[in-house]
């Protein structure tokens, strides 16, 4: 038996034969051709076909409720219309007498290199998209059936890396697990693997061609793969796999059950979603509400600035479809790694610390008011929470509320019906966490965005694969800020939730409950496992004291007043 380590993306056990997946290494002729027009026609036919394939993959992912991954293929289809970067360079090469295959390889490789050398992490990541499109174009031009590369029997698929289109085309009934030599935890392959819940290992650098056909066990829990395991390992991990399947069936019994600890502590379990397509996932997984509706996807999925009516329709659909559940909608969080051409944002050296989220909204009031008006109108159709992201100071909250009140008065004057709603903010910066007492006086709730809170507290770019060895999601500074934010919120009767990745971390559930968190918002598929953790927790062994309410007469004014009191 041989054991090889990697980085786990999805827990779980996969047992079976290995299938090595290799993208064809096409031999492209450099000889010139006489019929240039015919080559351009072949190129155009291939481009149209690949664009149709990408659009079909987009529709498929949207239909199955995977909006994040659908956006990958929508972007690919749009890239194939890029004349300056891809189309014109290909035609110029073919005009010299080269074949369509030669032109695609040369032009797409050149574009990928340009992207890879850019300073911006987001644009560097687009290099992989261009290579994916190049391979798809060559598959069509050479008449290759990419799907046949998977084989015909269920197997653990092992590859150098997988492009998004390759991953989605895989026959799920034949895929036991996935292992790649390359990739990062934020790569497209990782995103797709999580959404499809495949046991997955990346950065397994010891992959070898002679693995093909060998019996293996992928152990996601221990971040490794066993090649030709001994009988003891087979027996132990087969039992673990059976336990996992039994646990999944058992979890279904938790539907309709209260999210209450053994000693009676109640916590709300909400879902994170990207749009109306996720309504069914919320219902099927028995989420008690939505703790994070990422409204930026309304913008990302539009080719122009969405109108008030378009936004109102999307928000109304979710609120009405999930009523009486609470739905917390985060206002537009564009910027950093989420960019949109029609917003014409300037290129920044450090976009994660730049012009994003509420900073855009407060400097573009007309843009902001369109969304706030749509949200207020939608509030008449359900139970709404309006949440402002990337807050760092009190004046920002007051300004957001001022503009919201201005929109409310306008709509009332127009005779529009407005329902009840709560106002909250995301605590995702150390600045907000340290000023939580002041901020809590202005809002109904806090939601801790632990992904960005970790990034900004630890100075670790969450998109960078190179920094993964330095990243610590359980960093004591982050956990301390979470605890102190919960306590600060409760001192002012402001309820506090967690909507980042840590909310679904089973090793922290009991700790969060002990600190008094009111709500946990996670991926819909994590709702039932999390409910099981909550119902198994017993906090009676901990001595807990509720934070005392603030006495305005005794409390020192401001953060520095408390710091030096």
Coordinates of C-alpha atoms in Angstrom, one line a residue:
X1 CA 0.0 0.0 0.0
X2 CA 1.2 3.5 -0.9
X3 CA -0.1 6.7 0.7
X4 CA -0.1 10.1 -1.0
X5 CA -1.1 13.4 0.6
X6 CA -3.0 16.3 -0.9
X7 CA -5.3 19.2 0.1
X8 CA -8.9 18.1 0.8
X9 CA -11.7 20.1 -0.7
X10 CA -14.6 17.9 0.1
X11 CA -14.8 15.3 2.9
X12 CA -15.9 11.8 2.2
X13 CA -14.6 8.3 1.1
X14 CA -14.3 7.1 -2.5
X15 CA -13.4 3.5 -3.2
X16 CA -12.7 2.0 -6.6
X17 CA -10.4 1.9 -9.6
X18 CA -8.5 4.9 -10.8
X19 CA -9.1 6.4 -14.2
X20 CA -6.3 8.8 -15.4
X21 CA -8.0 11.7 -17.3
X22 CA -5.7 13.2 -19.9
X23 CA -6.6 16.1 -22.2
X24 CA -5.6 15.1 -25.8
X25 CA -2.2 16.4 -26.9
X26 CA -3.0 17.5 -30.4
X27 CA -0.4 17.6 -33.1
X28 CA -0.9 20.9 -35.0
X29 CA 0.6 21.4 -38.4
X30 CA 2.6 24.5 -39.1
X31 CA 2.3 24.1 -42.8
X32 CA 0.6 27.0 -44.7
X33 CA -2.7 26.5 -46.5
X34 CA -4.0 28.1 -49.7
X35 CA -7.7 28.4 -48.9
X36 CA -7.7 31.1 -46.1
X37 CA -11.4 31.6 -46.4
X38 CA -12.1 28.0 -45.6
X39 CA -10.0 28.1 -42.4
X40 CA -11.8 31.3 -41.2
X41 CA -15.1 29.5 -41.8
X42 CA -13.9 26.5 -39.8
X43 CA -12.8 28.8 -37.0
X44 CA -16.1 30.6 -37.0
X45 CA -18.1 27.4 -37.0
X46 CA -16.0 26.1 -34.1
X47 CA -16.4 29.3 -32.1
X48 CA -20.2 29.3 -32.5
X49 CA -20.4 25.7 -31.5
X50 CA -18.2 26.2 -28.4
X51 CA -20.3 29.2 -27.5
X52 CA -23.4 27.1 -27.8
X53 CA -21.8 24.5 -25.5
X54 CA -20.9 27.1 -22.9
X55 CA -24.5 28.6 -23.0
X56 CA -25.9 25.0 -22.6
X57 CA -23.6 24.4 -19.6
X58 CA -24.8 27.7 -18.2
X59 CA -28.5 26.7 -18.5
X60 CA -27.7 23.3 -17.1
X61 CA -26.1 24.7 -14.0
X62 CA -28.8 27.3 -13.5
X63 CA -31.5 24.6 -13.8
X64 CA -29.7 22.6 -11.1
X65 CA -29.5 25.6 -8.8
X66 CA -25.7 26.1 -9.0
X67 CA -25.6 29.8 -9.8
X68 CA -22.0 30.4 -8.9
X69 CA -20.7 27.8 -11.3
X70 CA -23.2 28.9 -14.0
X71 CA -21.5 32.3 -14.0
X72 CA -18.3 30.6 -15.1
X73 CA -19.8 29.4 -18.4
X74 CA -21.7 32.6 -19.0
X75 CA -18.4 34.4 -18.8
X76 CA -16.8 31.9 -21.2
X77 CA -19.6 32.5 -23.7
X78 CA -19.0 36.2 -23.5
X79 CA -15.2 35.9 -23.9
X80 CA -15.8 34.1 -27.2
X81 CA -17.3 37.4 -28.5
X82 CA -14.1 39.4 -27.5
X83 CA -12.8 40.6 -30.9
X84 CA -9.7 42.5 -29.5
X85 CA -8.4 39.7 -27.3
X86 CA -9.4 36.5 -29.2
X87 CA -11.3 36.8 -32.5
X88 CA -9.2 39.4 -34.4
X89 CA -5.8 37.8 -33.4
X90 CA -7.0 34.4 -34.7
X91 CA -8.1 35.9 -38.0
X92 CA -4.8 37.8 -38.4
X93 CA -2.9 34.5 -38.0
X94 CA -5.1 32.7 -40.4
X95 CA -4.7 35.6 -42.9
X96 CA -1.0 34.6 -43.0
X97 CA -2.1 31.1 -44.3
X98 CA -2.1 29.2 -41.0
X99 CA -4.8 26.6 -40.1
X100 CA -7.6 27.4 -37.7
X101 CA -6.0 25.0 -35.2
X102 CA -2.7 26.8 -35.3
X103 CA -4.4 30.2 -35.0
X104 CA -6.4 29.1 -32.0
X105 CA -3.4 27.7 -30.2
X106 CA -1.2 30.7 -30.9
X107 CA -3.8 33.4 -30.1
X108 CA -5.4 31.8 -27.1
X109 CA -2.0 30.9 -25.5
X110 CA -0.8 34.5 -26.0
X111 CA -4.0 35.9 -24.4
X112 CA -3.6 33.4 -21.5
X113 CA 0.0 34.5 -21.0
X114 CA -1.0 38.2 -20.9
X115 CA -3.7 37.4 -18.2
X116 CA -1.3 35.4 -16.1
X117 CA 1.2 38.2 -16.0
X118 CA -1.3 40.8 -14.7
X119 CA -1.0 42.1 -11.1
X120 CA -4.6 41.7 -10.3
X121 CA -5.4 38.2 -8.9
X122 CA -8.9 38.2 -10.5
X123 CA -7.4 38.7 -14.0
X124 CA -4.6 36.3 -13.4
X125 CA -7.3 33.6 -12.7
X126 CA -8.8 34.4 -16.1
X127 CA -5.8 32.7 -17.7
X128 CA -7.3 29.3 -16.9
X129 CA -10.5 30.3 -18.5
X130 CA -8.8 31.1 -21.8
X131 CA -6.9 27.8 -21.8
X132 CA -10.2 26.0 -21.1
X133 CA -11.8 27.7 -24.2
X134 CA -8.7 26.9 -26.3
X135 CA -9.1 23.2 -25.5
X136 CA -12.8 23.3 -26.2
X137 CA -12.1 25.0 -29.6
X138 CA -9.4 22.4 -30.4
X139 CA -11.8 19.5 -29.4
X140 CA -14.3 20.8 -31.9
X141 CA -11.8 21.5 -34.7
X142 CA -10.3 18.0 -34.3
X143 CA -13.7 16.3 -33.8
X144 CA -12.8 15.0 -30.4
X145 CA -15.4 13.8 -27.9
X146 CA -14.1 15.0 -24.5
X147 CA -16.7 13.0 -22.5
X148 CA -15.2 9.7 -23.8
X149 CA -12.0 10.4 -21.8
X150 CA -13.8 9.5 -18.6
X151 CA -14.2 5.9 -19.5
X152 CA -17.3 3.7 -19.1
X153 CA -16.9 2.3 -15.6
X154 CA -17.3 4.1 -12.2
X155 CA -13.9 5.4 -11.1
X156 CA -11.9 7.8 -9.1
X157 CA -10.8 10.4 -11.7
X158 CA -7.2 11.6 -11.5
X159 CA -6.0 14.5 -13.6
X160 CA -3.4 17.2 -13.8
X161 CA -6.2 19.7 -13.4
X162 CA -9.8 20.0 -14.8
X163 CA -11.3 23.0 -16.6
X164 CA -14.8 24.0 -15.6
X165 CA -16.3 22.7 -18.8
X166 CA -14.6 19.4 -18.4
X167 CA -15.8 19.0 -14.9
X168 CA -19.4 19.8 -15.7
X169 CA -19.4 17.4 -18.7
X170 CA -18.4 14.4 -16.5
X171 CA -20.9 11.7 -16.0
X172 CA -21.8 11.9 -12.3
X173 CA -22.9 8.3 -12.2
X174 CA -19.3 7.2 -13.2
X175 CA -17.5 9.6 -10.8
X176 CA -16.6 8.2 -7.4
X177 CA -14.1 11.0 -6.4
X178 CA -11.7 13.5 -7.9
X179 CA -7.9 14.0 -7.4
X180 CA -5.8 16.6 -9.2
X181 CA -2.1 17.6 -9.1
X182 CA -2.8 21.3 -9.4
X183 CA -5.6 23.7 -8.3
X184 CA -6.4 25.8 -5.3
X185 CA -9.2 25.8 -2.7
X186 CA -10.8 28.7 -4.6
X187 CA -10.3 27.3 -8.1
X188 CA -13.2 26.6 -10.4
X189 CA -12.7 22.9 -9.9
X190 CA -12.9 23.3 -6.2
X191 CA -16.1 25.4 -6.5
X192 CA -17.7 22.8 -8.7
X193 CA -16.6 19.9 -6.5
X194 CA -18.2 21.5 -3.4
X195 CA -21.4 22.2 -5.2
X196 CA -21.6 18.6 -6.4
X197 CA -20.4 17.1 -3.1
X198 CA -17.7 14.9 -4.6
X199 CA -14.9 13.6 -2.3
X200 CA -12.0 15.7 -3.7
X201 CA -8.3 16.1 -3.2
X202 CA -6.2 18.8 -4.9
X203 CA -2.4 19.6 -4.9
X204 CA -1.6 15.8 -4.9
X205 CA 1.8 16.3 -6.4
X206 CA 2.8 12.6 -6.6
X207 CA 0.2 11.6 -9.2
X208 CA 1.7 9.1 -11.7
X209 CA 0.6 7.6 -15.0
X210 CA 1.0 4.0 -13.6
X211 CA -1.9 4.7 -11.2
X212 CA -4.3 4.1 -14.1
X213 CA -6.5 1.1 -13.4
X214 CA -5.2 0.5 -9.9
X215 CA -7.5 0.0 -6.9
X216 CA -7.5 2.9 -4.6
X217 CA -9.3 4.7 -1.7
X218 CA -9.6 8.5 -1.6
X219 CA -9.8 9.5 2.1
X220 CA -11.0 13.1 2.2
X221 CA -11.1 13.2 6.0
X222 CA -7.3 12.6 6.2
X223 CA -6.4 14.4 2.9
X224 CA -4.8 11.4 1.2
X225 CA -5.3 8.7 -1.4
X226 CA -4.2 5.0 -0.8
X227 CA -3.0 3.2 -3.8
X228 CA -3.6 -0.6 -3.7
X229 CA -4.6 -0.4 0.1
X230 CA -4.3 -3.4 2.4
X231 CA -7.3 -5.3 3.6
X232 CA -7.3 -3.6 7.0
X233 CA -7.5 -0.1 5.4
X234 CA -10.2 -1.3 3.0
X235 CA -12.3 -2.7 5.9
X236 CA -11.9 0.4 8.0
X237 CA -12.6 2.9 5.3
X238 CA -15.5 0.9 3.9
X239 CA -17.1 1.0 7.3
X240 CA -16.5 4.7 7.4
X241 CA -18.1 5.1 4.0
X242 CA -21.1 3.1 5.2
X243 CA -21.4 5.3 8.3
X244 CA -21.4 8.4 6.1
X245 CA -24.3 7.1 4.0
X246 CA -26.2 6.1 7.1
X247 CA -25.6 9.5 8.5
X248 CA -27.0 11.2 5.4
X249 CA -30.2 9.1 5.6
X250 CA -30.4 9.8 9.3
X251 CA -30.1 13.6 8.7
X252 CA -33.4 13.6 6.7
X253 CA -35.1 12.8 10.0
X254 CA -34.1 16.2 11.2
X255 CA -36.4 18.0 8.8
X256 CA -39.0 19.8 10.7
X257 CA -37.2 19.4 14.0
X258 CA -36.3 22.5 16.1
X259 CA -32.7 23.7 16.2
X260 CA -32.3 23.5 20.0
X261 CA -29.5 22.2 22.1
X262 CA -30.0 19.5 24.8
X263 CA -30.2 22.2 27.5
X264 CA -32.8 24.3 25.6
X265 CA -30.6 26.8 23.8
X266 CA -32.3 27.9 20.5
X267 CA -30.4 29.1 17.4
X268 CA -31.8 30.0 14.0
X269 CA -30.3 28.1 11.0
X270 CA -30.5 30.1 7.8
X271 CA -29.2 29.5 4.3
X272 CA -26.8 31.5 2.1
X273 CA -28.2 31.9 -1.5
X274 CA -27.4 33.7 -4.7
X275 CA -30.9 34.3 -6.2
X276 CA -34.4 33.0 -6.9
X277 CA -33.1 29.8 -8.4
X278 CA -32.0 28.7 -4.8
X279 CA -35.5 28.9 -3.3
X280 CA -36.0 25.2 -3.7
X281 CA -32.7 24.3 -2.1
X282 CA -33.7 26.4 0.9
X283 CA -37.0 24.5 1.2
X284 CA -35.6 21.1 0.5
X285 CA -32.9 21.5 3.2
X286 CA -35.4 22.9 5.7
X287 CA -33.6 26.2 6.3
X288 CA -35.4 28.5 8.7
X289 CA -34.7 31.5 6.6
X290 CA -32.1 33.2 4.4
X291 CA -29.2 34.8 6.3
X292 CA -27.4 36.0 3.2
X293 CA -29.0 36.7 -0.2
X294 CA -26.0 37.8 -2.3
X295 CA -27.7 40.5 -4.4
X296 CA -24.6 41.2 -6.4
X297 CA -25.6 38.2 -8.6
X298 CA -28.5 40.2 -9.8
X299 CA -25.9 42.6 -11.2
X300 CA -23.4 40.0 -12.3
X301 CA -26.1 38.1 -14.3
X302 CA -27.2 41.3 -16.1
X303 CA -25.4 42.8 -19.2
X304 CA -26.4 46.3 -18.0
X305 CA -27.2 48.1 -14.8
X306 CA -30.4 46.3 -13.6
X307 CA -33.4 48.6 -13.4
X308 CA -35.5 49.1 -10.2
X309 CA -38.2 46.9 -11.7
X310 CA -35.8 44.0 -12.6
X311 CA -34.4 44.1 -9.0
X312 CA -37.9 44.3 -7.5
X313 CA -39.0 41.2 -9.4
X314 CA -36.0 39.2 -8.1
X315 CA -36.4 40.2 -4.5
X316 CA -40.1 39.8 -4.5
X317 CA -39.8 36.3 -5.9
X318 CA -37.5 35.2 -3.1
X319 CA -39.5 36.9 -0.3
X320 CA -42.8 35.7 -1.6
X321 CA -41.5 32.2 -2.3
X322 CA -40.0 31.8 1.2
X323 CA -42.6 33.7 3.3
X324 CA -43.0 33.8 6.3
X325 CA -39.2 32.9 6.6
X326 CA -36.9 35.8 7.1
X327 CA -34.8 36.8 4.0
X328 CA -31.8 39.0 4.6
X329 CA -30.7 40.7 1.4
X330 CA -27.2 42.1 1.3
X331 CA -27.0 45.3 -0.7
X332 CA -24.7 45.3 -3.8
X333 CA -21.2 43.9 -2.9
X334 CA -19.4 44.5 -6.2
X335 CA -15.7 45.1 -6.3
X336 CA -12.6 43.2 -5.2
X337 CA -12.9 39.8 -7.0
X338 CA -16.4 40.6 -8.4
X339 CA -16.2 43.1 -11.2
X340 CA -18.7 44.2 -13.9
X341 CA -17.7 46.0 -17.1
X342 CA -20.8 48.2 -17.3
X343 CA -19.9 49.7 -13.8
X344 CA -16.7 51.1 -15.3
X345 CA -14.7 50.7 -12.1
X346 CA -11.0 51.8 -12.3
X347 CA -8.3 49.2 -12.1
X348 CA -6.8 49.1 -8.6
X349 CA -3.5 47.8 -7.3
X350 CA -5.2 46.3 -4.2
X351 CA -8.9 45.8 -5.0
X352 CA -9.7 43.9 -1.8
X353 CA -8.9 47.1 0.1
X354 CA -10.4 49.4 -2.6
X355 CA -13.6 50.8 -4.1
X356 CA -16.2 48.1 -3.3
X357 CA -19.5 47.4 -1.7
X358 CA -21.0 50.2 0.4
X359 CA -18.2 52.5 -0.8
X360 CA -19.5 52.3 -4.3
X361 CA -23.1 52.7 -3.1
X362 CA -22.5 55.8 -1.0
X363 CA -20.6 57.6 -3.9
X364 CA -23.2 56.6 -6.5
X365 CA -26.4 57.5 -4.7
X366 CA -28.7 57.0 -7.8
X367 CA -27.3 53.5 -8.2
X368 CA -27.8 52.8 -4.5
X369 CA -31.4 54.3 -4.4
X370 CA -32.5 52.0 -7.3
X371 CA -31.7 49.0 -5.2
X372 CA -33.1 50.4 -1.9
X373 CA -36.4 51.3 -3.6
X374 CA -36.7 47.8 -5.0
X375 CA -36.0 46.3 -1.6
X376 CA -38.5 48.5 0.1
X377 CA -41.2 47.7 -2.4
X378 CA -40.4 43.9 -2.1
X379 CA -40.7 44.2 1.7
X380 CA -44.5 44.1 1.3
X381 CA -44.3 40.5 0.1
X382 CA -42.4 38.8 2.9
X383 CA -40.1 39.2 6.0
X384 CA -37.2 41.3 4.9
X385 CA -33.8 42.2 6.4
X386 CA -31.7 44.8 4.6
X387 CA -27.9 44.4 5.2
X388 CA -25.1 46.8 4.4
X389 CA -21.7 45.2 3.7
X390 CA -18.1 46.4 4.2
X391 CA -18.9 48.8 7.0
X392 CA -16.0 50.3 8.9
X393 CA -17.5 53.4 10.6
X394 CA -20.6 54.8 12.2
X395 CA -21.1 57.6 9.7
X396 CA -21.4 55.0 6.9
X397 CA -24.3 53.3 8.7
X398 CA -26.1 56.6 9.4
X399 CA -25.7 57.7 5.8
X400 CA -27.1 54.3 4.5
X401 CA -30.1 54.7 6.8
X402 CA -30.5 58.3 5.7
X403 CA -30.7 57.3 2.0
X404 CA -33.0 54.4 2.9
X405 CA -35.3 56.7 4.8
X406 CA -35.3 59.1 1.8
X407 CA -36.4 56.2 -0.5
X408 CA -39.1 55.2 1.9
X409 CA -40.6 58.7 2.0
X410 CA -40.5 58.9 -1.8
X411 CA -42.3 55.6 -2.2
X412 CA -44.9 56.5 0.4
X413 CA -45.6 59.7 -1.5
X414 CA -46.0 57.6 -4.7
X415 CA -48.5 55.4 -2.9
X416 CA -46.3 52.3 -2.8
X417 CA -47.0 49.7 -0.2
X418 CA -44.1 49.0 2.1
X419 CA -43.9 46.2 4.7
X420 CA -41.9 45.8 7.9
X421 CA -38.1 45.3 7.6
X422 CA -35.0 45.1 9.8
X423 CA -31.8 46.9 9.2
X424 CA -28.4 45.2 9.7
X425 CA -24.7 45.4 8.8
X426 CA -22.0 42.9 8.0
X427 CA -19.1 42.8 10.5
X428 CA -16.3 41.8 8.2
X429 CA -13.5 44.2 9.1
X430 CA -11.6 44.5 12.4
X431 CA -12.7 48.2 12.4
X432 CA -16.4 47.2 12.5
X433 CA -15.7 44.5 15.2
X434 CA -13.8 46.9 17.4
X435 CA -16.6 49.6 17.1
X436 CA -19.4 47.1 17.5
X437 CA -20.9 48.8 20.5
X438 CA -21.4 52.1 18.6
X439 CA -22.7 50.3 15.5
X440 CA -25.1 48.2 17.5
X441 CA -27.0 51.3 18.6
X442 CA -27.9 52.0 14.9
X443 CA -29.1 48.6 13.7
X444 CA -31.3 45.6 14.5
X445 CA -28.8 42.9 13.7
X446 CA -25.2 42.1 12.9
X447 CA -24.0 39.3 10.6
X448 CA -20.3 38.3 10.9
X449 CA -18.8 37.7 7.4
X450 CA -16.0 35.4 8.6
X451 CA -14.3 35.0 5.2
X452 CA -13.4 38.7 4.8
X453 CA -13.0 39.1 8.6
X454 CA -10.3 36.5 8.5
X455 CA -8.7 38.0 5.4
X456 CA -8.5 41.5 6.8
X457 CA -7.5 40.5 10.3
X458 CA -4.7 38.1 9.2
X459 CA -3.6 40.1 6.1
X460 CA -4.1 37.0 4.0
X461 CA -5.5 37.3 0.4
X462 CA -8.3 34.7 0.4
X463 CA -8.0 34.2 -3.4
X464 CA -4.3 33.3 -3.4
X465 CA -3.3 29.6 -3.5
X466 CA 0.3 30.5 -2.6
X467 CA -0.8 31.8 0.8
X468 CA -2.8 28.8 1.9
X469 CA 0.0 27.4 4.1
X470 CA -0.2 30.7 6.1
X471 CA -4.0 30.8 6.4
X472 CA -5.6 29.9 9.7
X473 CA -9.4 30.1 9.7
X474 CA -9.3 29.4 13.5
X475 CA -6.8 32.2 14.2
X476 CA -7.3 33.3 17.8
X477 CA -7.6 37.0 16.8
X478 CA -10.5 36.2 14.5
X479 CA -12.3 34.1 17.1
X480 CA -11.8 36.8 19.7
X481 CA -13.3 39.4 17.4
X482 CA -16.3 37.1 16.7
X483 CA -16.9 36.6 20.4
X484 CA -16.5 40.3 21.3
X485 CA -18.9 41.3 18.5
X486 CA -21.6 38.9 19.8
X487 CA -21.2 40.3 23.3
X488 CA -21.3 43.9 22.0
X489 CA -24.4 43.2 20.0
X490 CA -26.2 41.7 23.0
X491 CA -25.3 44.6 25.2
X492 CA -27.5 46.7 22.9
X493 CA -30.2 44.2 22.2
X494 CA -28.9 43.6 18.7
X495 CA -29.1 40.0 17.5
X496 CA -25.9 38.5 16.0
X497 CA -25.5 35.9 13.2
X498 CA -22.6 34.4 11.3
X499 CA -22.8 34.0 7.5
X500 CA -19.3 33.1 6.6
X501 CA -17.6 29.7 6.1
X502 CA -16.9 29.3 9.8
X503 CA -20.7 29.1 10.4
X504 CA -20.7 25.6 9.0
X505 CA -17.5 24.4 10.7
X506 CA -18.7 21.6 13.1
X507 CA -15.6 22.1 15.3
X508 CA -16.8 25.6 16.2
X509 CA -20.6 25.1 16.6
X510 CA -20.5 24.5 20.3
X511 CA -18.1 27.4 20.8
X512 CA -20.4 29.8 18.9
X513 CA -23.4 28.6 20.8
X514 CA -21.5 29.1 24.1
X515 CA -20.8 32.7 23.1
X516 CA -24.5 33.2 22.5
X517 CA -24.7 33.5 18.7
X518 CA -28.3 33.9 17.6
X519 CA -28.2 32.7 14.0
X520 CA -25.9 30.6 11.7
X521 CA -26.3 31.0 7.9
X522 CA -24.6 28.4 5.7
X523 CA -24.8 26.6 2.4
X524 CA -28.2 24.9 2.1
X525 CA -26.7 21.5 2.1
X526 CA -25.0 22.2 5.5
X527 CA -28.3 23.0 7.3
X528 CA -29.2 19.5 8.4
X529 CA -25.7 18.4 9.5
X530 CA -25.5 21.7 11.4
X531 CA -28.9 21.1 13.0
X532 CA -27.6 17.7 14.2
X533 CA -24.6 19.4 15.8
X534 CA -26.8 21.9 17.5
X535 CA -29.2 19.3 18.9
X536 CA -26.3 17.2 20.2
X537 CA -24.7 20.1 22.0
X538 CA -25.1 20.5 25.8
X539 CA -24.2 23.9 27.1
X540 CA -25.2 23.3 30.7
X541 CA -21.6 22.3 31.4
X542 CA -20.4 25.8 30.6
X543 CA -21.0 28.7 32.9
X544 CA -22.6 31.4 30.7
X545 CA -23.6 34.9 31.6
X546 CA -25.5 37.2 29.3
X547 CA -23.8 40.5 28.6
X548 CA -25.3 43.2 30.8
X549 CA -27.2 45.9 29.0
X550 CA -25.5 49.2 28.7
X551 CA -26.3 52.0 31.2
X552 CA -25.9 55.2 29.3
X553 CA -25.2 57.1 32.5
X554 CA -22.3 54.9 33.5
X555 CA -20.9 53.7 30.2
X556 CA -17.8 55.7 29.0
X557 CA -18.5 57.4 25.7
X558 CA -17.1 55.8 22.6
X559 CA -14.5 53.0 22.0
X560 CA -11.6 54.9 23.4
X561 CA -13.7 55.8 26.5
X562 CA -14.2 52.2 27.2
X563 CA -10.6 51.3 26.3
X564 CA -9.1 53.8 28.8
X565 CA -11.8 53.6 31.5

